[in-house]
CSV table of C-alpha atoms in Angstrom, one decimal:
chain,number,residue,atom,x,y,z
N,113,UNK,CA,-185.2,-65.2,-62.7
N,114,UNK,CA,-185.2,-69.0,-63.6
N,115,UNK,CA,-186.5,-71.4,-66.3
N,116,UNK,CA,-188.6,-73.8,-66.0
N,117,UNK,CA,-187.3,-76.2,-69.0
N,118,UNK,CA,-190.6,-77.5,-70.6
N,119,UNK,CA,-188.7,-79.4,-73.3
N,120,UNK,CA,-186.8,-81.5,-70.3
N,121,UNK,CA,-190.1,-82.2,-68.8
N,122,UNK,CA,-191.6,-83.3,-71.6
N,123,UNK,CA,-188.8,-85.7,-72.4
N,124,UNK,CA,-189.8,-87.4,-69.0
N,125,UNK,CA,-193.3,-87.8,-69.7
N,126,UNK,CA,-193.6,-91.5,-70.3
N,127,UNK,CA,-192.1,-92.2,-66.3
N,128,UNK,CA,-195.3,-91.4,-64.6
N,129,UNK,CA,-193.1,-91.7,-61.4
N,130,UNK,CA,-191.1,-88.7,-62.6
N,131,UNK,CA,-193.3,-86.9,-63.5
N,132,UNK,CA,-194.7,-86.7,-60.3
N,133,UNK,CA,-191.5,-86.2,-59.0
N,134,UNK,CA,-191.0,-83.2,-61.2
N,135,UNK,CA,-193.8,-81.4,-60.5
N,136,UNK,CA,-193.1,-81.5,-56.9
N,137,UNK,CA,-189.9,-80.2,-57.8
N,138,UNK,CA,-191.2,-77.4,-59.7
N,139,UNK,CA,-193.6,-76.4,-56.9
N,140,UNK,CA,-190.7,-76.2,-54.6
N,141,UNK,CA,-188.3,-74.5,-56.6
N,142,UNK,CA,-190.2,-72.0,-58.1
N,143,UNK,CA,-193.2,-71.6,-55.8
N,144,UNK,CA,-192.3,-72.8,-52.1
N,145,UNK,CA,-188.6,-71.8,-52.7
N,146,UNK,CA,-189.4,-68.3,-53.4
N,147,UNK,CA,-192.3,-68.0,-50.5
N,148,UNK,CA,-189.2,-69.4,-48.3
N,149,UNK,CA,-186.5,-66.7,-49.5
N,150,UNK,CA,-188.5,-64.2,-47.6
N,151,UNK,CA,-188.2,-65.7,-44.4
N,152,UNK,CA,-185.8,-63.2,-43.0
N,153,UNK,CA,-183.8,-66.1,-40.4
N,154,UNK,CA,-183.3,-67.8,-43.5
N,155,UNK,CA,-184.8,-70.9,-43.2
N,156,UNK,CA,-186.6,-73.2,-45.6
N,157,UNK,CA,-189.0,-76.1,-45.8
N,158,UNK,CA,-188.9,-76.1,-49.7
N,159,UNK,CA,-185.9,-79.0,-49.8
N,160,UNK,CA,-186.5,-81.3,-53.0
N,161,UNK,CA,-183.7,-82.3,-54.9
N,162,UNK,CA,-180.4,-84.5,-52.5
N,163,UNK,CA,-177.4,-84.1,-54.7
N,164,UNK,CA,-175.1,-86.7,-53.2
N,165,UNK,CA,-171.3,-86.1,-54.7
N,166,UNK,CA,-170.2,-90.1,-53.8
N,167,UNK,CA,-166.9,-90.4,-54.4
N,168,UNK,CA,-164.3,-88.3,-55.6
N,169,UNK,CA,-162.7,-91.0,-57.8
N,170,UNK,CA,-162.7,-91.2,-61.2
N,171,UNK,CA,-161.4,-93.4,-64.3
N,172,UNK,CA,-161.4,-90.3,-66.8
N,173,UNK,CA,-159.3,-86.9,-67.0
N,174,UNK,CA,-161.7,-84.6,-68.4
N,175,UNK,CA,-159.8,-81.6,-69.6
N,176,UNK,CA,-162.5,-79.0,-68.4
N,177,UNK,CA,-163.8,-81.1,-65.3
N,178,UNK,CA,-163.4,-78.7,-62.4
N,179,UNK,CA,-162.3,-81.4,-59.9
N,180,UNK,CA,-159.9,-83.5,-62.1
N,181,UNK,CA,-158.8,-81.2,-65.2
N,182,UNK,CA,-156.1,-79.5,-66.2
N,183,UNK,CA,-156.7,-76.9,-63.6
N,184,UNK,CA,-159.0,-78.9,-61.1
N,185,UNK,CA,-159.0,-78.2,-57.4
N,186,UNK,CA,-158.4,-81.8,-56.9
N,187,UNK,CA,-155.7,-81.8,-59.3
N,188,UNK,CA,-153.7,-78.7,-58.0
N,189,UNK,CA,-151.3,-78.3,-55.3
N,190,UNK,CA,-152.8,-74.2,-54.2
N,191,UNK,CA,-156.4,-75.6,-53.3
N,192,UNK,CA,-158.0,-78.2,-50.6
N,193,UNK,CA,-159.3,-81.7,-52.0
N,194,UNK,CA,-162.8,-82.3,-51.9
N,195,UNK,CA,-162.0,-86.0,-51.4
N,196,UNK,CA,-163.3,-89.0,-49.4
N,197,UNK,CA,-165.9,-92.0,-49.3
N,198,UNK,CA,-168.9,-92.7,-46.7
N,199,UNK,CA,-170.2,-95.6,-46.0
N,200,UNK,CA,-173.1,-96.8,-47.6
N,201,UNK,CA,-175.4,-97.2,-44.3
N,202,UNK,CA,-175.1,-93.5,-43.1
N,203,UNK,CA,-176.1,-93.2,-46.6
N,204,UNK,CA,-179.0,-95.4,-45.6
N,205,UNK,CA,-180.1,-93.3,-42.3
N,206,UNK,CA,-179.9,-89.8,-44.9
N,207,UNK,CA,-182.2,-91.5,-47.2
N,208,UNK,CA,-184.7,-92.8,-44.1
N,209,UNK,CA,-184.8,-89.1,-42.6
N,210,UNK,CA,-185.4,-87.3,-46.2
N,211,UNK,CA,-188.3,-90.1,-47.5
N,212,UNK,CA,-191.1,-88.5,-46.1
N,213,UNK,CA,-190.3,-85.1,-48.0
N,214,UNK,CA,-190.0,-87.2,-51.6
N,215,UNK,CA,-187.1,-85.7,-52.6
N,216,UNK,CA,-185.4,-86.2,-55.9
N,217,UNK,CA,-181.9,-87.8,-55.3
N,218,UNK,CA,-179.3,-87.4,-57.3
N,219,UNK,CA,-176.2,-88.9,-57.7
N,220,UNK,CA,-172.7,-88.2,-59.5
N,221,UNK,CA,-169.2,-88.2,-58.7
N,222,UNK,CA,-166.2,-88.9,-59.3
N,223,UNK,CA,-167.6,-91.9,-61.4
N,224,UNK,CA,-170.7,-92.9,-59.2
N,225,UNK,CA,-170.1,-96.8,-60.2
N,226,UNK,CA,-166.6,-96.1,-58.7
N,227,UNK,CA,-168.6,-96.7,-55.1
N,228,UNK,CA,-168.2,-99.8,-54.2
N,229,UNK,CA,-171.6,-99.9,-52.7
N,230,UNK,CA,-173.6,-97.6,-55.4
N,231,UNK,CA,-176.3,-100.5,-56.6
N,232,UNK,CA,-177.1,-101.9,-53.8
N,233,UNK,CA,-177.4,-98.4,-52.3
N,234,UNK,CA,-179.7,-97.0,-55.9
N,235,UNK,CA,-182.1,-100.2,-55.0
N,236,UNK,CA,-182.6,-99.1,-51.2
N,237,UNK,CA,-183.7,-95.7,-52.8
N,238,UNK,CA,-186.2,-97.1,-55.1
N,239,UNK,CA,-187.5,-99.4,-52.3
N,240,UNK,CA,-188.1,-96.7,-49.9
N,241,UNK,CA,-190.7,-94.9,-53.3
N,242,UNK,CA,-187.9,-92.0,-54.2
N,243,UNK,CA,-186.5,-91.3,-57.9
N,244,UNK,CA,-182.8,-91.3,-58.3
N,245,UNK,CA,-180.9,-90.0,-61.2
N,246,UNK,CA,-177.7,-90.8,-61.9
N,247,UNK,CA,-174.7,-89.0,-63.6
N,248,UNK,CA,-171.8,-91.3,-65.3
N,249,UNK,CA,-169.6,-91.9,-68.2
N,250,UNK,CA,-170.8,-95.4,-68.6
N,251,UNK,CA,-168.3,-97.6,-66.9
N,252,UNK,CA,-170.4,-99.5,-64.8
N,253,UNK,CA,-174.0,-99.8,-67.3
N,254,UNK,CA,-173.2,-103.0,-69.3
N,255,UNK,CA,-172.6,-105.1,-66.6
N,256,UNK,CA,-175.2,-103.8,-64.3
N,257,UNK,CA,-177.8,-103.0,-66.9
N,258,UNK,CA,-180.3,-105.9,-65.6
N,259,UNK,CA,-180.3,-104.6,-62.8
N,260,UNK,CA,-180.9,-101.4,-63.5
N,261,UNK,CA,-183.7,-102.3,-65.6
N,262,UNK,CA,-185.3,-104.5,-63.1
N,263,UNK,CA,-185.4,-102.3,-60.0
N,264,UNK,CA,-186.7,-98.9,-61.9
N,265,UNK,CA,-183.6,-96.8,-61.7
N,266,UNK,CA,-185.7,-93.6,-63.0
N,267,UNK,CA,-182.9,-91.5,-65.1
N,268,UNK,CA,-179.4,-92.0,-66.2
N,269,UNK,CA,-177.2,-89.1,-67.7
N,270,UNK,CA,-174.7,-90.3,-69.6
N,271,UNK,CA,-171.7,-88.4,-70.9
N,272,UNK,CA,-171.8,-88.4,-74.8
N,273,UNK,CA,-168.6,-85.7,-75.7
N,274,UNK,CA,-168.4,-86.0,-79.7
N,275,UNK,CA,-168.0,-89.1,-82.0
N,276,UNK,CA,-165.5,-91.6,-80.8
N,277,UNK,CA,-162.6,-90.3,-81.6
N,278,UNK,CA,-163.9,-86.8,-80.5
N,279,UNK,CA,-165.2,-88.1,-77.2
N,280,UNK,CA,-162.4,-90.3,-75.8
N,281,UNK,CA,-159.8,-86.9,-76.5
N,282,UNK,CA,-162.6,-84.9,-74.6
N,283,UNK,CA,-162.3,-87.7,-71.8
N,284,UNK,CA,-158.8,-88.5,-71.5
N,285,UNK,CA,-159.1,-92.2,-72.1
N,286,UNK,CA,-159.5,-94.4,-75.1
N,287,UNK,CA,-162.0,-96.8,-75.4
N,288,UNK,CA,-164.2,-94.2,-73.4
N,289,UNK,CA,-167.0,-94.1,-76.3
N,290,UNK,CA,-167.1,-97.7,-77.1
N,291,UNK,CA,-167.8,-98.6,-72.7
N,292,UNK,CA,-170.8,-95.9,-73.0
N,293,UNK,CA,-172.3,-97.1,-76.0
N,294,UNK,CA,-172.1,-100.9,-75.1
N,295,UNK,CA,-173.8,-100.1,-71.5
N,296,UNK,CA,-176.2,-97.8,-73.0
N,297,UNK,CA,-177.5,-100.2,-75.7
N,298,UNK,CA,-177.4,-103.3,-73.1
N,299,UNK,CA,-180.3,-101.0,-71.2
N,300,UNK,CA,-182.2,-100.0,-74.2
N,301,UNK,CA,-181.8,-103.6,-75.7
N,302,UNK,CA,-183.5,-104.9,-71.8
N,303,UNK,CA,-185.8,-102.1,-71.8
N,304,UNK,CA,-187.6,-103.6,-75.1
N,305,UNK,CA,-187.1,-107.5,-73.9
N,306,UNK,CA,-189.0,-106.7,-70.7
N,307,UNK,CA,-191.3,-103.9,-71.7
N,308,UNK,CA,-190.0,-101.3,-69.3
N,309,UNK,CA,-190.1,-97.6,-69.7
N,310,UNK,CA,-187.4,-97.0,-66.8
N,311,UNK,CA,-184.7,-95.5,-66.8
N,312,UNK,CA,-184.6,-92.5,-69.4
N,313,UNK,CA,-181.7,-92.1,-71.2
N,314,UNK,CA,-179.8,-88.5,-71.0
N,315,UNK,CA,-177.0,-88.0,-73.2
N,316,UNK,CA,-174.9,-85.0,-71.9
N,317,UNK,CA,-172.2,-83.3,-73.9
N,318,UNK,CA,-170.3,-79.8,-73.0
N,319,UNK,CA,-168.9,-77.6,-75.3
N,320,UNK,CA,-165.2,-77.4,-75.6
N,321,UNK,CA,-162.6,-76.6,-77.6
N,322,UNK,CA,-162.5,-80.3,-79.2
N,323,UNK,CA,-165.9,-80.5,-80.2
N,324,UNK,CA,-167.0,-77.4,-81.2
N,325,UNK,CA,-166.8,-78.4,-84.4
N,326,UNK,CA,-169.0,-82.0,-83.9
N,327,UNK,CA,-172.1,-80.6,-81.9
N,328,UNK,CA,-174.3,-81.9,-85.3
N,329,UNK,CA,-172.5,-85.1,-85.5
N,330,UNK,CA,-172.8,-85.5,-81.7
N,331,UNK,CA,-176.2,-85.6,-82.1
N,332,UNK,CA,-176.2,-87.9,-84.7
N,333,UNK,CA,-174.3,-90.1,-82.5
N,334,UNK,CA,-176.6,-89.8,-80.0
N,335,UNK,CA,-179.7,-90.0,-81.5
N,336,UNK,CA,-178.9,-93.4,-82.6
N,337,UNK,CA,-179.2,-95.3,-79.0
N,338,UNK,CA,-182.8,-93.7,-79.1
N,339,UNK,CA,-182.6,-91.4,-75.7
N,340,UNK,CA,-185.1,-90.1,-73.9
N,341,UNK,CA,-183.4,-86.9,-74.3
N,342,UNK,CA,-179.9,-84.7,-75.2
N,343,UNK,CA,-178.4,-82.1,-73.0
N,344,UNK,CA,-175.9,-79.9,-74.4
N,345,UNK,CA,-174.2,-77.6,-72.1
N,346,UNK,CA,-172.4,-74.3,-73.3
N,347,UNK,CA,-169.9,-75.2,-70.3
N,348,UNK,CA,-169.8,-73.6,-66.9
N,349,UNK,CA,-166.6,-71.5,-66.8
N,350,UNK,CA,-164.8,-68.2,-65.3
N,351,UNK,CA,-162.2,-65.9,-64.5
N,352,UNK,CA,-159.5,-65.6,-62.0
N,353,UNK,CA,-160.7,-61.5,-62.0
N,354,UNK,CA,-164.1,-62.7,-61.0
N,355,UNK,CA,-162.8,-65.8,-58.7
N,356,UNK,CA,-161.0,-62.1,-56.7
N,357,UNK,CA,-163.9,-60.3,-56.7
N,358,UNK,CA,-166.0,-63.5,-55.4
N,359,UNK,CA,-163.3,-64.2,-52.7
N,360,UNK,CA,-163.5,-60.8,-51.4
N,361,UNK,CA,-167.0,-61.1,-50.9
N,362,UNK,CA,-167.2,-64.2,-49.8
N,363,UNK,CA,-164.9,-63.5,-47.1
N,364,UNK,CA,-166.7,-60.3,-45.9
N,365,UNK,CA,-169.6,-61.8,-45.8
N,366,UNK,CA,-169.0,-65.8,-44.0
N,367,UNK,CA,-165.3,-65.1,-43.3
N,368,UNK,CA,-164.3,-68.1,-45.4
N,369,UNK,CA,-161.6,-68.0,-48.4
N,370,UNK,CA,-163.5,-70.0,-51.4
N,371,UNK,CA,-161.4,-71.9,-53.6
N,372,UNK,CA,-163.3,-74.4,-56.2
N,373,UNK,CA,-164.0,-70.9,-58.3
N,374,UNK,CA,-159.9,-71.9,-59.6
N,375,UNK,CA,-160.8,-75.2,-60.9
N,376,UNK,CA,-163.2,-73.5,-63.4
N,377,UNK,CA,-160.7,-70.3,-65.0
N,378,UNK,CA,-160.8,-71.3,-67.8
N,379,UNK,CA,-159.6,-69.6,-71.5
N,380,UNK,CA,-162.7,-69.4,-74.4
N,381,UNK,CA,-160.2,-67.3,-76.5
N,382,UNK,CA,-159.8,-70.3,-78.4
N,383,UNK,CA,-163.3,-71.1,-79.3
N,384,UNK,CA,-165.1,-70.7,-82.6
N,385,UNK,CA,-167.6,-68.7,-81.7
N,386,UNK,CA,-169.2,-68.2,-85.2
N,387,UNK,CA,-169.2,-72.0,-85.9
N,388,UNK,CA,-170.7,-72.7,-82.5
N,389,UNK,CA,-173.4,-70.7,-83.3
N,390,UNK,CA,-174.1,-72.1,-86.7
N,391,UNK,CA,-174.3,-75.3,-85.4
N,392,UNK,CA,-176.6,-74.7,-82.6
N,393,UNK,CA,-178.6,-73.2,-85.1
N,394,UNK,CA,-178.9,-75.9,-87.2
N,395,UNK,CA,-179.5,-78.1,-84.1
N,396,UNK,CA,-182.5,-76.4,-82.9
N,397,UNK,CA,-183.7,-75.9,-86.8
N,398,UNK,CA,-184.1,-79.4,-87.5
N,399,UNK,CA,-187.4,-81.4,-86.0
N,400,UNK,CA,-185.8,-84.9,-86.2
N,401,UNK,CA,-183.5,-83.1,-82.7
N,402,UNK,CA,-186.9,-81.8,-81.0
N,403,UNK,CA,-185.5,-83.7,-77.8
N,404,UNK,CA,-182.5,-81.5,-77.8
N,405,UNK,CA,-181.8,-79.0,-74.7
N,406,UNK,CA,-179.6,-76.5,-74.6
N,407,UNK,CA,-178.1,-75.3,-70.8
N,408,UNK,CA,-178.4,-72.7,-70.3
N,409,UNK,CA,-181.6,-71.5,-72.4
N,410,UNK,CA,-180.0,-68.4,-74.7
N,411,UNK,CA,-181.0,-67.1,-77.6
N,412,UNK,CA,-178.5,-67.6,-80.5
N,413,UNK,CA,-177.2,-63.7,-80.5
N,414,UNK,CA,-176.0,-63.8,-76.5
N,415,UNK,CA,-173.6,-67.0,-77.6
N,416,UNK,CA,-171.0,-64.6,-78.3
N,417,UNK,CA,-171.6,-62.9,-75.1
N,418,UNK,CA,-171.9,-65.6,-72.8
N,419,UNK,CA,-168.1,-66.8,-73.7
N,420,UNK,CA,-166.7,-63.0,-74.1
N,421,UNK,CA,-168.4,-61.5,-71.1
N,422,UNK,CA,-168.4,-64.1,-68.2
N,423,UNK,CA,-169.8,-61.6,-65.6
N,424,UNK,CA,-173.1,-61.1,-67.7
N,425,UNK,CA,-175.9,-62.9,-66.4
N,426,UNK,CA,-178.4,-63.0,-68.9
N,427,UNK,CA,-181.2,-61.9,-66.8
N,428,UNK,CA,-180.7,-64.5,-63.8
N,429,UNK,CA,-181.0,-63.7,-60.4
N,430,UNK,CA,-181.8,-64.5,-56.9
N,431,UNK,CA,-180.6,-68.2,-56.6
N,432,UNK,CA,-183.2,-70.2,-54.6
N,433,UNK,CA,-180.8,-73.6,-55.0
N,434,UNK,CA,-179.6,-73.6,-51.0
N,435,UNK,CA,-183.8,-73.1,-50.4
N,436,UNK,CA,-184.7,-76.6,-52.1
N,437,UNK,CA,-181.2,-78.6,-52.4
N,438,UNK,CA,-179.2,-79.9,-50.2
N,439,UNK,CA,-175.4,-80.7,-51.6
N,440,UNK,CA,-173.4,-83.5,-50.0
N,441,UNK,CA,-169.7,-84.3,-50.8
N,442,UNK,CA,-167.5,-87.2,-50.8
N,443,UNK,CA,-166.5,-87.3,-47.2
N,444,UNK,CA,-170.0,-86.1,-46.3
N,445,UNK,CA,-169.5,-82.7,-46.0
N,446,UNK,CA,-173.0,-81.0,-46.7
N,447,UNK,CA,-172.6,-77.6,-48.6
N,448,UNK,CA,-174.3,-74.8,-49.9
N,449,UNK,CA,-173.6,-75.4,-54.0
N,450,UNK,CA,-172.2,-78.4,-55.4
N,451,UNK,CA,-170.5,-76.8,-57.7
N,452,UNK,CA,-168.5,-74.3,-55.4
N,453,UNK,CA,-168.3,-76.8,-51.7
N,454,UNK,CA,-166.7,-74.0,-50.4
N,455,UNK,CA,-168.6,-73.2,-47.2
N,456,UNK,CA,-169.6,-76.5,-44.9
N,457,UNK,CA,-172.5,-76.5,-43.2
N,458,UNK,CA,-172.3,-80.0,-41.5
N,459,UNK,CA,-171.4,-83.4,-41.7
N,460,UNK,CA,-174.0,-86.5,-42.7
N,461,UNK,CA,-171.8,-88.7,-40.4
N,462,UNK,CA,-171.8,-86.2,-37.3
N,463,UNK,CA,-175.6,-85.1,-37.8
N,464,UNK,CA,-178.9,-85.6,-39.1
N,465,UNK,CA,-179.2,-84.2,-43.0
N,466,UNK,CA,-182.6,-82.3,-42.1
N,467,UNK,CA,-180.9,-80.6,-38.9
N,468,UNK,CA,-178.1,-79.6,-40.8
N,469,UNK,CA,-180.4,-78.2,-43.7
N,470,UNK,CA,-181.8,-75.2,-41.3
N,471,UNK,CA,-178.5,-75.1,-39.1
N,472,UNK,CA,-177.4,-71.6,-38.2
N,473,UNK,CA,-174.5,-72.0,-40.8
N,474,UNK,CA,-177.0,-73.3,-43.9
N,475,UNK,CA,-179.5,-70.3,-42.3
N,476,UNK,CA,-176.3,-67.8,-42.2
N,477,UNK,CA,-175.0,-68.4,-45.7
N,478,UNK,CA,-178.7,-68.1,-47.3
N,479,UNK,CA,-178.9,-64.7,-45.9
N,480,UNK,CA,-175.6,-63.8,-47.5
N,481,UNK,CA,-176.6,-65.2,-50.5
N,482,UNK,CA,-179.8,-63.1,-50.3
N,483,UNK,CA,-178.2,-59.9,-49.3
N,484,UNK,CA,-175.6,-59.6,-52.4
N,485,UNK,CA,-176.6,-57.5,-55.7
N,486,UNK,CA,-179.5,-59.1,-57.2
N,487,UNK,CA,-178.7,-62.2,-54.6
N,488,UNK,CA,-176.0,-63.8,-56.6
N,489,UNK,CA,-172.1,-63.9,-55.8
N,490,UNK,CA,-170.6,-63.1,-58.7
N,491,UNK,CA,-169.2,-66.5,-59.6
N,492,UNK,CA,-172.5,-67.4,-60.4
N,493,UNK,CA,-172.7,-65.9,-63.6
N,494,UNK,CA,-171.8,-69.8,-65.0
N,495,UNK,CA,-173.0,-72.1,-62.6
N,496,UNK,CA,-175.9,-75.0,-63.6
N,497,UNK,CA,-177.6,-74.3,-59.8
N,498,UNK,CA,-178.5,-71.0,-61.1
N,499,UNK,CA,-178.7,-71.4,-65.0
N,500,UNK,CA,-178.9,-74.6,-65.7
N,501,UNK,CA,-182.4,-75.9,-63.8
C-alpha cells in the first residue's frame, strides 16, 4: 500500500509546471507502476522520477546521516564507500536519453552545490522542459540565488534541523543555520523583486535525539521564511537483527552481501517518545501549520510503535520504487534504492540509463523484490522509497 500525499501536492499548486509534473508522477507510481509489477520478466515502462546522488562530499557531519554519521557506511572501515564524481556531460547525454519520458529529476548528495558543475548542469535541465528538485543544507543558495530564480529551478529542500543552536548540533557545524537562512531569504527576497513563483521552498527536518524537544519551535523557525511547505521526517532507521535477516535474504536471492542497512542501526532507546507525540500533536492541531507533512503518514497512537517495533510496517507493501525510479550514485553506479545502493545494475558512463533500466540485472532484482513476503525485504520497514512518497 502507498500514499499519495495530497497535502504535498497541494503545497505545489502555484508551479503549474509541477503540477503537471506531479500528476505524471502519480499516474506512474500508482497506476502504470502497478500494471508493470505484473509483468512476470520484470520489466517496466513506468520510469518517472531520476534520483541522481552527485557527489559523495559534504561540508556537514550529520549525526544520523547514513553515509557520513557516526555509524555511516562512508564513515566506517567494515563497509564499501559509495564514493566518486561524474562528469557533468555524461550527465548531459542521461538527461538527452530520459527527456522524452518527462521525468522528474532529482538531485541530492553529499552537498549537491559541492559539484563543481551543479548550476550549469540544473540550467541544461530546465532548458531541455524537465523539473528538478534539489536537496541541500544551504551552502551554495545565497550566492547562486539569482540564478536560481532566473532559470525556474522548480523545488528546493532545504535542511531546517531545530532553531540555531539546535540545528547546527544536529549538523555538526556552526554557522550551519545562519548559511541556510541567508540563502533561503536571498531567494524569497528575488522571488518578490521579480514576481516569480519558482522555486518552492521545502524545509526538511528529521527527528532526533537533539530535537525532539524543538519540533514546535522548528516550525516556528521555519514558518518565518514563508515556505511553500515543511517536511518532517520521523527518521529512517534499523536494526543490526534486521540488517541479518535482510542479508540473508538478500544473498539467497541476488547472491550479493548488502551493506548500507549498517549505516542506519541506529538506538531510539533514547527518545522521548511521549513528548514527541505531544508535539506532533500540537503541530497538526494548529491551522496556522496546515502546510506541515509528516513522513511517513501515521496516526499519532503508532508513534510509539514505529520507534519500539522497527520490523512493523504499518500496512505498507509491495514497493513499486525500482518500477518508476531510477537511482544513480556518485561514481554513476545506477542501483535499485537509493537508500540501500547495494546491488548495481549498470554504469551511466559504460551504458545508456534507459538500457540499464530494463537490464537483466534491474529485471532480476525487481523479481526478487516481487517474490519476498508482501514484496518487501525486510529492511524496508524504514526506508522513504517505500514510506515516504
Amino acid at each position: 500500500m502507498r500514499r499519495l500525499p495530497l497535502q504535498f501536492v497541494g503545497s505545489v499548486c502555484t508551479n503549474p509546471n509541477l503540477v503537471m509534473s506531479f500528476g505524471r508522477g502519480a499516474y506512474r507510481e500508482f497506476v502504470k507502476s502497478k500494471l508493470d509489477y505484473r509483468n512476470v520478466d520484470g520489466s517496466s515502462s513506468a520510469l518517472w522520477l531520476l534520483s541522481l546522488r552527485i557527489t559523495h562530499r559534504c561540508n556537514h557531519r550529520c549525526a544520523i546521516c547514513a553515509q557520513w554519521g557516526q555509524s555511516g557506511y562512508n564513515a566506517r572501515d567494515d563497509t564499501p564507500k559509495v564514493t566518486g564524481e561524474v562528469p557533468v556531460e555524461v550527465y548531459k547525454k542521461v538527461i538527452d536519453e530520459v527527456a522524452p519520458k518527462k521525468v522528474h529529476v532529482y538531485i541530492t548528495g553529499g552537498e549537491p552545490f559541492l559539484y563543481e558543475s551543479l548550476v550549469p548542469f540544473v540550467n541544461y535541465i530546465k532548458d531541455k522542459g524537465l523539473t528538478v528538485q534539489i536537496v541541500t543544507n544551504g551552502v551554495g543558495l545565497e550566492r547562486n540565488a539569482e540564478t536560481i530564480v532566473d532559470n525556474g529551478w522548480d523545488m528546493i529542500c532545504v535542511s531546517f534541523d531545530g532553531p540555531r543552536e539546535i540545528h547546527d548540533k544536529c549538523r555538526g557545524v556552526p554557522g550551519a543555520m545562519d548559511t541556510a537562512i541567508k540563502g533561503l531569504s536571498a531567494i524569497q527576497k528575488l522571488k518578490k523583486e521579480k514576481k516569480k513563483r519558482k522555486p518552492a521552498i521545502f524545509t526538511l527536518t528529521t527527528i532526533s535525539s537533539n530535537n525532539q524537544y524543538t519540533l514546535v519551535d522548528t516550525v516556528k523557525e521555519a514558518e518565518k521564511l514563508n515556505p511553500t511547505g515543511i517536511v518532517i521526517y520521523y527518521s529512517w532507521f534499523t536494526r543490526e537483527w534486521i540488517g541479518e535477516k535482510h542479508t540473508k535474504i538478500v544473498n539467497e536471492k541476488l547472491g550479493i552481501t548488502p551493506f548500507a542497512w549498517k549505516g542506519y542501526v541506529r538506538d531510539t532507546s533514547n527518545l522521548d517518545i511521549d513528548a514527541i507525540v505531544e508535539q506532533v500533536k500540537k503541530i497538526k492541531s494548529d491551522k496556522h501549520f496546515g502546510n506541515t507533512l509528516f513522513v511517513p503518514d501515521l496516526k499519532l497512537e503508532d508513534i510509539r510503535a514505529y520507534y519500539t517495533e522497527p520490523e512493523n510496517f504499518f500496512g505498507y507493501k509491495k514497493c513499486v520504487s525500482p518500477w518508476f525510479q531510477l537511482d544513480v550514485m556518485p561514481n554513476g553506479d545506477v542501483v535499485t534504492c537509493r537508500d540501500f545502493p547495494d546491488f548495481v545494475t549498470g554504469n551511466i558512463m559504460e551504458s545508456p540509463i534507459l538500457d540499464i533500466y530494463n537490464s537483466e540485472k534491474y529485471r532480476k532484482f525487481r523479481r526478487a523484490l516481487r517474490s519476498c513476503d508482501n514484496g518487501v525485504f525486510p529492511i524496508c520497514s524504514r526506508c522513504c522509497g517505500l514510506m515516504g512518497y
